[in-house]
């Protein structure tokens, strides 16, 4: 028995010619056996001259239902069963599996759907994130939930995210800040989809306002050498040399290690080591990136500045800096505030100059002085997306890194010393 049924997309169609006219009709099923049964009934109905005598039999093999209305209807039912048997190549009649519909997305008002705050708690429970990151995620999710009146996560749409971005802009947030908050929501929804808390689309997907190039261009500025001289030779820095050795040492470490402020202010006695040849270095074991976990050699000029403080530390857990931890801010917030005052006192008004700009200055100076990209990236803790380096190159040892980088750092150390002690080396 040859029944003209064809699969188009996800459903079978009856496609034939009757009385010289083409007939193409969906059979409403992705299962061939069910399609053949429906096609037989449909062909019988086309052959009946009286519409009142259209097939009325019922055949549901999955539930064992076989019903007919009168002899003719019974004959058509038997014909449909024979078609099913023929298709199964003579095997006993099997129960056709009922179509399985794809699980539907819970409605927006589903009482079982998570709210943003609940999703965040599950995220923090299963993800290892820093305290500052957790605080940032909590602030953003709370802000969005409040703005949208705390709907379930299945009820938040891309247009809701657009309204949220506009709301943030009106409150004075920069485009970069808006992008960062949107990225937080995107990460939470990616987690929700992976864990099965939602099956809908991510409403924060493809919502970035800045391109990668624009993010780089709108980042923090890089100091120029004359600005470094102004920063260190001014009245504010001179006063801190008497009042706050912590601040002075943090700035010098920023210049001569290219470390992030959070990495610097978190240093403990146990982080300070010496290589086999006696080169002092710091072992950073906690950083914002995997590449940030590294060993940084300490230039002799810098080590001489911090050695007196190191000598006072007794226990491995004793901290080099006395700055207190602030929830969500780490211990570098106080340094950042003093640095802003230092800039103002030195009358350095160029925009986007912050403590992190010291790190950028040092990296730029090392490049200008000819240090290789591999040495710079390992020293500063930058990711280097290069197969040759990542796969075929070993980590540069502390002694080799120091030998390559100290001559370049000599130039920065000379700039620092000249700014701090302008009369040094001058005979009067």
Coordinates of C-alpha atoms in Angstrom, one line a residue:
X1 CA 0.0 0.0 0.0
X2 CA 1.6 3.2 -1.2
X3 CA 0.2 6.3 0.7
X4 CA 1.6 9.6 -0.7
X5 CA 2.8 11.2 2.6
X6 CA 6.0 13.3 2.8
X7 CA 7.8 14.9 5.7
X8 CA 8.1 18.7 5.3
X9 CA 9.8 20.3 8.2
X10 CA 8.4 18.9 11.4
X11 CA 5.1 17.6 10.0
X12 CA 4.0 15.0 7.4
X13 CA 1.8 16.2 4.5
X14 CA -0.6 14.3 2.1
X15 CA 0.5 15.3 -1.4
X16 CA -1.4 13.8 -4.4
X17 CA -3.8 14.6 -7.2
X18 CA -7.5 13.9 -7.1
X19 CA -9.8 14.5 -10.0
X20 CA -7.1 16.4 -11.9
X21 CA -6.5 18.7 -9.0
X22 CA -3.4 18.9 -6.7
X23 CA -4.1 18.2 -3.0
X24 CA -1.5 19.2 -0.4
X25 CA -2.6 19.1 3.2
X26 CA -0.8 18.9 6.5
X27 CA -1.5 15.8 8.6
X28 CA -0.4 17.5 11.8
X29 CA 2.1 15.0 13.1
X30 CA 5.8 14.2 12.9
X31 CA 5.1 10.4 13.1
X32 CA 4.8 8.5 9.9
X33 CA 2.5 5.8 11.2
X34 CA 0.0 8.3 12.5
X35 CA 0.3 10.3 9.3
X36 CA -0.6 7.2 7.2
X37 CA -3.7 6.6 9.3
X38 CA -4.8 10.2 8.9
X39 CA -4.0 10.2 5.2
X40 CA -6.2 7.1 4.6
X41 CA -9.1 8.7 6.4
X42 CA -8.6 11.9 4.4
X43 CA -8.4 10.1 1.1
X44 CA -11.6 8.2 2.0
X45 CA -13.4 11.5 2.8
X46 CA -12.4 12.9 -0.6
X47 CA -13.8 9.8 -2.3
X48 CA -17.2 10.1 -0.6
X49 CA -19.9 12.0 -2.7
X50 CA -22.0 12.7 0.4
X51 CA -20.4 14.8 3.0
X52 CA -22.7 13.3 5.6
X53 CA -21.0 9.9 5.0
X54 CA -17.5 11.2 5.8
X55 CA -15.3 8.8 7.8
X56 CA -16.1 8.9 11.5
X57 CA -14.0 6.0 12.7
X58 CA -11.6 6.5 15.6
X59 CA -8.2 4.8 15.8
X60 CA -5.9 5.5 18.7
X61 CA -3.3 2.7 18.8
X62 CA -1.5 4.3 21.7
X63 CA -4.6 3.9 23.9
X64 CA -6.0 0.8 22.2
X65 CA -9.1 2.6 20.9
X66 CA -10.7 1.2 17.6
X67 CA -14.2 2.6 17.0
X68 CA -16.3 2.6 13.8
X69 CA -19.7 4.0 12.9
X70 CA -21.5 1.5 10.7
X71 CA -20.3 -1.1 8.2
X72 CA -18.7 1.3 5.7
X73 CA -16.9 3.1 8.5
X74 CA -15.8 -0.3 9.9
X75 CA -14.3 -1.1 6.5
X76 CA -12.4 2.1 6.4
X77 CA -11.1 1.4 9.9
X78 CA -9.8 -2.0 8.8
X79 CA -8.2 -0.4 5.8
X80 CA -6.3 2.0 8.0
X81 CA -5.2 -0.8 10.3
X82 CA -4.0 -2.8 7.2
X83 CA -2.0 0.3 6.1
X84 CA -0.4 0.5 9.5
X85 CA 0.5 -3.2 9.4
X86 CA 1.9 -2.9 5.9
X87 CA 4.1 0.0 6.9
X88 CA 5.4 -2.1 9.8
X89 CA 6.6 -4.9 7.4
X90 CA 4.3 -7.6 8.7
X91 CA 5.2 -7.1 12.4
X92 CA 2.4 -7.2 15.0
X93 CA 0.6 -3.9 15.5
X94 CA 2.7 -1.8 17.8
X95 CA 1.5 1.0 20.0
X96 CA 2.4 4.3 18.3
X97 CA 4.2 6.6 20.8
X98 CA 2.3 9.7 21.5
X99 CA 4.0 12.9 20.3
X100 CA 6.2 14.4 22.9
X101 CA 5.9 18.2 22.9
X102 CA 8.9 20.3 23.9
X103 CA 8.6 21.5 27.5
X104 CA 7.1 24.9 27.4
X105 CA 8.6 27.9 29.1
X106 CA 6.8 28.6 32.4
X107 CA 4.5 31.6 32.1
X108 CA 5.8 35.0 33.3
X109 CA 3.5 34.7 36.4
X110 CA 4.6 31.1 37.2
X111 CA 4.7 31.1 41.1
X112 CA 7.6 28.5 41.0
X113 CA 9.9 30.7 38.9
X114 CA 12.8 32.2 40.7
X115 CA 13.2 35.9 41.4
X116 CA 16.5 37.7 40.7
X117 CA 17.5 37.7 44.4
X118 CA 16.9 33.9 44.7
X119 CA 18.8 33.3 41.5
X120 CA 21.7 35.3 42.8
X121 CA 21.9 33.3 46.0
X122 CA 22.1 30.1 44.0
X123 CA 24.7 31.6 41.8
X124 CA 26.9 32.6 44.8
X125 CA 26.4 29.2 46.4
X126 CA 27.7 27.3 43.3
X127 CA 30.2 29.9 42.0
X128 CA 33.5 30.8 43.6
X129 CA 33.7 34.6 43.3
X130 CA 35.5 37.3 45.2
X131 CA 33.8 39.3 47.9
X132 CA 34.0 42.4 45.7
X133 CA 32.4 40.5 42.8
X134 CA 29.6 39.2 45.0
X135 CA 28.8 42.6 46.3
X136 CA 28.7 44.0 42.8
X137 CA 26.4 41.3 41.6
X138 CA 24.1 41.8 44.6
X139 CA 23.9 45.6 44.0
X140 CA 23.1 45.2 40.3
X141 CA 20.5 42.4 40.8
X142 CA 18.8 44.3 43.6
X143 CA 18.7 47.5 41.5
X144 CA 17.1 45.7 38.5
X145 CA 14.6 43.8 40.7
X146 CA 13.5 47.1 42.3
X147 CA 13.2 48.9 39.0
X148 CA 11.1 46.1 37.5
X149 CA 9.1 45.5 40.7
X150 CA 10.7 42.1 41.3
X151 CA 9.2 39.9 38.6
X152 CA 10.2 36.2 38.2
X153 CA 13.2 35.7 36.0
X154 CA 11.0 34.1 33.3
X155 CA 9.1 37.4 33.0
X156 CA 12.0 39.7 32.2
X157 CA 12.3 40.6 28.6
X158 CA 14.9 42.3 26.4
X159 CA 12.8 45.4 26.4
X160 CA 12.9 45.4 30.2
X161 CA 16.7 45.5 29.9
X162 CA 16.5 48.4 27.5
X163 CA 14.3 50.3 29.9
X164 CA 16.8 49.5 32.7
X165 CA 19.7 50.8 30.6
X166 CA 17.9 54.0 29.9
X167 CA 17.1 54.3 33.6
X168 CA 20.8 53.9 34.5
X169 CA 21.8 56.6 31.9
X170 CA 19.3 59.0 33.4
X171 CA 20.8 58.5 36.8
X172 CA 24.2 59.6 35.5
X173 CA 25.8 56.2 35.0
X174 CA 28.5 56.1 32.3
X175 CA 28.1 53.9 29.3
X176 CA 30.9 51.7 30.6
X177 CA 29.1 51.3 33.9
X178 CA 25.8 50.4 32.2
X179 CA 27.7 47.8 30.1
X180 CA 29.2 46.3 33.2
X181 CA 25.8 46.0 34.9
X182 CA 24.3 44.5 31.8
X183 CA 27.1 42.0 31.7
X184 CA 26.3 41.0 35.3
X185 CA 22.7 40.2 34.4
X186 CA 23.8 38.3 31.3
X187 CA 26.1 36.2 33.5
X188 CA 23.3 35.4 35.9
X189 CA 20.9 34.4 33.1
X190 CA 23.6 32.2 31.5
X191 CA 23.9 30.4 34.9
X192 CA 20.1 30.2 35.1
X193 CA 19.9 28.5 31.7
X194 CA 22.7 26.1 32.4
X195 CA 21.2 25.0 35.7
X196 CA 17.7 24.7 34.3
X197 CA 16.1 27.6 36.2
X198 CA 14.9 29.1 32.9
X199 CA 14.6 27.9 29.3
X200 CA 13.9 31.2 27.8
X201 CA 16.3 33.4 25.9
X202 CA 18.8 35.5 27.8
X203 CA 17.2 39.0 27.9
X204 CA 20.7 40.6 28.4
X205 CA 22.3 38.8 25.4
X206 CA 23.8 41.1 22.8
X207 CA 23.0 44.2 24.8
X208 CA 26.5 45.6 25.0
X209 CA 26.6 49.3 24.2
X210 CA 30.4 49.5 23.7
X211 CA 32.5 47.5 21.2
X212 CA 35.7 45.9 22.5
X213 CA 37.7 48.6 20.8
X214 CA 35.6 51.3 22.4
X215 CA 36.0 49.7 25.8
X216 CA 39.8 49.9 25.4
X217 CA 39.7 53.5 24.2
X218 CA 37.4 54.5 27.1
X219 CA 39.6 52.8 29.8
X220 CA 41.9 54.5 32.3
X221 CA 44.5 56.8 30.9
X222 CA 48.3 56.2 31.1
X223 CA 50.6 58.6 33.0
X224 CA 53.3 60.5 31.2
X225 CA 56.8 60.7 32.8
X226 CA 56.5 64.4 33.6
X227 CA 53.2 63.7 35.4
X228 CA 55.0 61.0 37.5
X229 CA 57.6 63.6 38.5
X230 CA 54.9 66.1 39.5
X231 CA 53.0 63.4 41.5
X232 CA 56.1 62.4 43.6
X233 CA 57.7 65.8 44.0
X234 CA 54.6 67.7 45.2
X235 CA 53.7 68.7 48.7
X236 CA 51.1 66.0 49.3
X237 CA 53.5 63.1 48.6
X238 CA 56.2 64.8 50.6
X239 CA 53.9 65.0 53.6
X240 CA 52.9 61.4 53.3
X241 CA 56.6 60.3 53.5
X242 CA 56.4 61.6 57.1
X243 CA 52.7 60.7 57.9
X244 CA 51.8 57.6 55.9
X245 CA 54.6 55.2 54.8
X246 CA 51.9 52.8 53.7
X247 CA 50.7 55.2 51.0
X248 CA 54.2 55.9 49.8
X249 CA 55.1 52.3 49.6
X250 CA 51.9 51.5 47.8
X251 CA 52.7 54.1 45.1
X252 CA 56.3 52.9 44.7
X253 CA 55.1 49.3 44.4
X254 CA 52.6 50.4 41.8
X255 CA 55.4 51.9 39.8
X256 CA 58.0 49.2 40.2
X257 CA 55.9 46.0 40.2
X258 CA 53.0 47.0 37.9
X259 CA 50.7 45.2 40.4
X260 CA 47.1 46.1 40.9
X261 CA 46.2 48.0 44.0
X262 CA 44.3 45.1 45.5
X263 CA 47.2 42.8 44.9
X264 CA 49.5 45.3 46.6
X265 CA 47.5 46.1 49.7
X266 CA 46.7 42.4 50.3
X267 CA 50.4 41.4 50.7
X268 CA 51.4 39.5 53.8
X269 CA 54.8 38.4 55.1
X270 CA 54.3 35.0 53.6
X271 CA 54.1 36.5 50.1
X272 CA 57.7 37.7 50.2
X273 CA 60.2 35.1 49.0
X274 CA 63.8 34.8 47.7
X275 CA 64.9 32.9 44.6
X276 CA 67.7 30.4 44.6
X277 CA 70.1 33.2 43.7
X278 CA 68.8 35.5 46.4
X279 CA 66.5 37.8 44.3
X280 CA 63.6 39.0 46.4
X281 CA 60.2 38.6 44.9
X282 CA 56.5 38.5 45.8
X283 CA 54.4 35.4 45.2
X284 CA 50.9 36.6 44.3
X285 CA 48.5 33.7 44.9
X286 CA 45.2 35.6 44.6
X287 CA 44.3 37.8 41.7
X288 CA 41.4 38.8 39.5
X289 CA 42.7 36.6 36.6
X290 CA 44.5 33.3 36.3
X291 CA 47.4 35.1 34.7
X292 CA 47.6 37.4 37.7
X293 CA 48.7 34.5 39.9
X294 CA 52.5 35.0 39.4
X295 CA 55.9 35.7 40.9
X296 CA 57.1 39.3 40.6
X297 CA 60.8 40.1 41.2
X298 CA 61.4 43.2 43.4
X299 CA 63.8 45.8 42.1
X300 CA 66.6 46.6 44.5
X301 CA 65.5 50.2 44.8
X302 CA 62.0 49.2 45.8
X303 CA 63.1 46.4 48.2
X304 CA 65.3 48.9 50.0
X305 CA 62.2 51.1 50.6
X306 CA 60.0 48.4 52.0
X307 CA 62.6 46.3 53.8
X308 CA 62.3 48.3 57.1
X309 CA 58.6 47.5 57.2
X310 CA 59.1 43.8 56.3
X311 CA 61.6 43.5 59.2
X312 CA 58.8 44.4 61.6
X313 CA 56.5 41.6 60.5
X314 CA 56.6 38.5 62.7
X315 CA 53.9 36.1 61.6
X316 CA 53.3 34.8 58.1
X317 CA 49.8 36.3 58.2
X318 CA 51.0 39.8 59.2
X319 CA 50.1 42.3 56.5
X320 CA 52.6 44.7 54.9
X321 CA 49.9 47.4 54.8
X322 CA 47.5 48.3 57.6
X323 CA 44.6 49.2 55.4
X324 CA 41.4 47.6 56.5
X325 CA 39.2 45.4 54.3
X326 CA 36.0 47.0 53.2
X327 CA 33.1 44.8 52.0
X328 CA 33.0 44.8 48.2
X329 CA 35.9 47.3 48.0
X330 CA 38.9 45.2 49.2
X331 CA 41.7 47.0 51.0
X332 CA 42.8 49.3 48.2
X333 CA 39.9 51.8 48.4
X334 CA 41.8 54.0 50.9
X335 CA 44.8 54.2 48.7
X336 CA 42.6 55.1 45.7
X337 CA 41.1 58.0 47.7
X338 CA 44.5 59.3 48.8
X339 CA 45.8 59.0 45.3
X340 CA 43.0 61.3 44.0
X341 CA 44.0 63.9 46.6
X342 CA 47.6 63.5 45.5
X343 CA 46.6 64.2 41.9
X344 CA 44.6 67.3 42.9
X345 CA 47.5 68.6 45.0
X346 CA 50.0 68.1 42.2
X347 CA 47.5 69.9 39.9
X348 CA 47.3 67.0 37.5
X349 CA 43.9 67.4 36.0
X350 CA 43.9 65.1 33.0
X351 CA 40.9 62.9 33.0
X352 CA 40.9 59.1 33.7
X353 CA 44.1 59.1 35.7
X354 CA 43.8 56.8 38.7
X355 CA 46.1 54.5 40.7
X356 CA 45.7 51.8 38.0
X357 CA 47.3 54.3 35.6
X358 CA 50.6 53.7 37.4
X359 CA 50.4 50.1 36.2
X360 CA 49.7 51.2 32.6
X361 CA 52.6 53.7 32.8
X362 CA 55.1 51.0 33.9
X363 CA 53.9 48.5 31.2
X364 CA 54.2 51.2 28.6
X365 CA 57.7 52.2 29.7
X366 CA 58.9 48.6 29.6
X367 CA 57.6 48.4 26.1
X368 CA 59.3 51.6 25.1
X369 CA 62.6 50.3 26.6
X370 CA 62.4 47.2 24.5
X371 CA 61.2 44.5 26.9
X372 CA 59.5 41.6 25.1
X373 CA 55.7 41.0 25.2
X374 CA 56.2 37.7 27.0
X375 CA 58.2 39.3 29.8
X376 CA 55.8 42.2 30.2
X377 CA 52.8 40.0 30.3
X378 CA 54.3 37.6 32.9
X379 CA 55.5 40.6 35.0
X380 CA 52.2 42.4 35.0
X381 CA 50.0 39.3 35.0
X382 CA 48.3 39.9 31.7
X383 CA 46.7 37.1 29.6
X384 CA 48.6 36.4 26.4
X385 CA 46.3 34.8 23.8
X386 CA 49.0 33.2 21.7
X387 CA 49.2 29.4 21.0
X388 CA 53.0 29.4 20.7
X389 CA 53.4 31.1 24.1
X390 CA 50.6 29.3 26.0
X391 CA 51.3 25.8 24.6
X392 CA 54.9 25.6 23.7
X393 CA 56.6 28.1 26.1
X394 CA 57.4 27.5 29.8
X395 CA 56.9 30.1 32.5
X396 CA 59.9 32.4 32.8
X397 CA 61.7 31.8 36.1
X398 CA 62.1 34.6 38.7
X399 CA 65.8 35.0 38.2
X400 CA 65.5 35.1 34.4
X401 CA 62.6 37.6 34.6
X402 CA 64.6 39.8 37.0
X403 CA 67.6 39.7 34.7
X404 CA 65.5 40.9 31.8
X405 CA 63.4 43.4 33.6
X406 CA 65.6 45.1 36.1
X407 CA 67.6 47.1 33.6
X408 CA 64.4 48.6 32.3
X409 CA 63.1 49.3 35.8
X410 CA 66.4 51.1 36.5
X411 CA 65.1 53.9 34.3
X412 CA 61.8 54.1 36.2
X413 CA 63.6 54.0 39.6
X414 CA 65.8 56.9 38.5
X415 CA 62.7 58.9 37.6
X416 CA 61.3 58.2 41.0
X417 CA 64.4 59.0 42.9
X418 CA 65.0 62.2 41.0
X419 CA 61.4 63.4 41.8
X420 CA 61.6 62.4 45.5
X421 CA 65.2 63.7 46.1
X422 CA 65.9 66.3 43.4
X423 CA 69.2 67.3 45.1
X424 CA 70.5 63.7 45.4
X425 CA 73.8 63.3 43.6
X426 CA 74.3 67.1 43.2
X427 CA 77.4 68.5 44.9
X428 CA 76.9 71.9 46.5

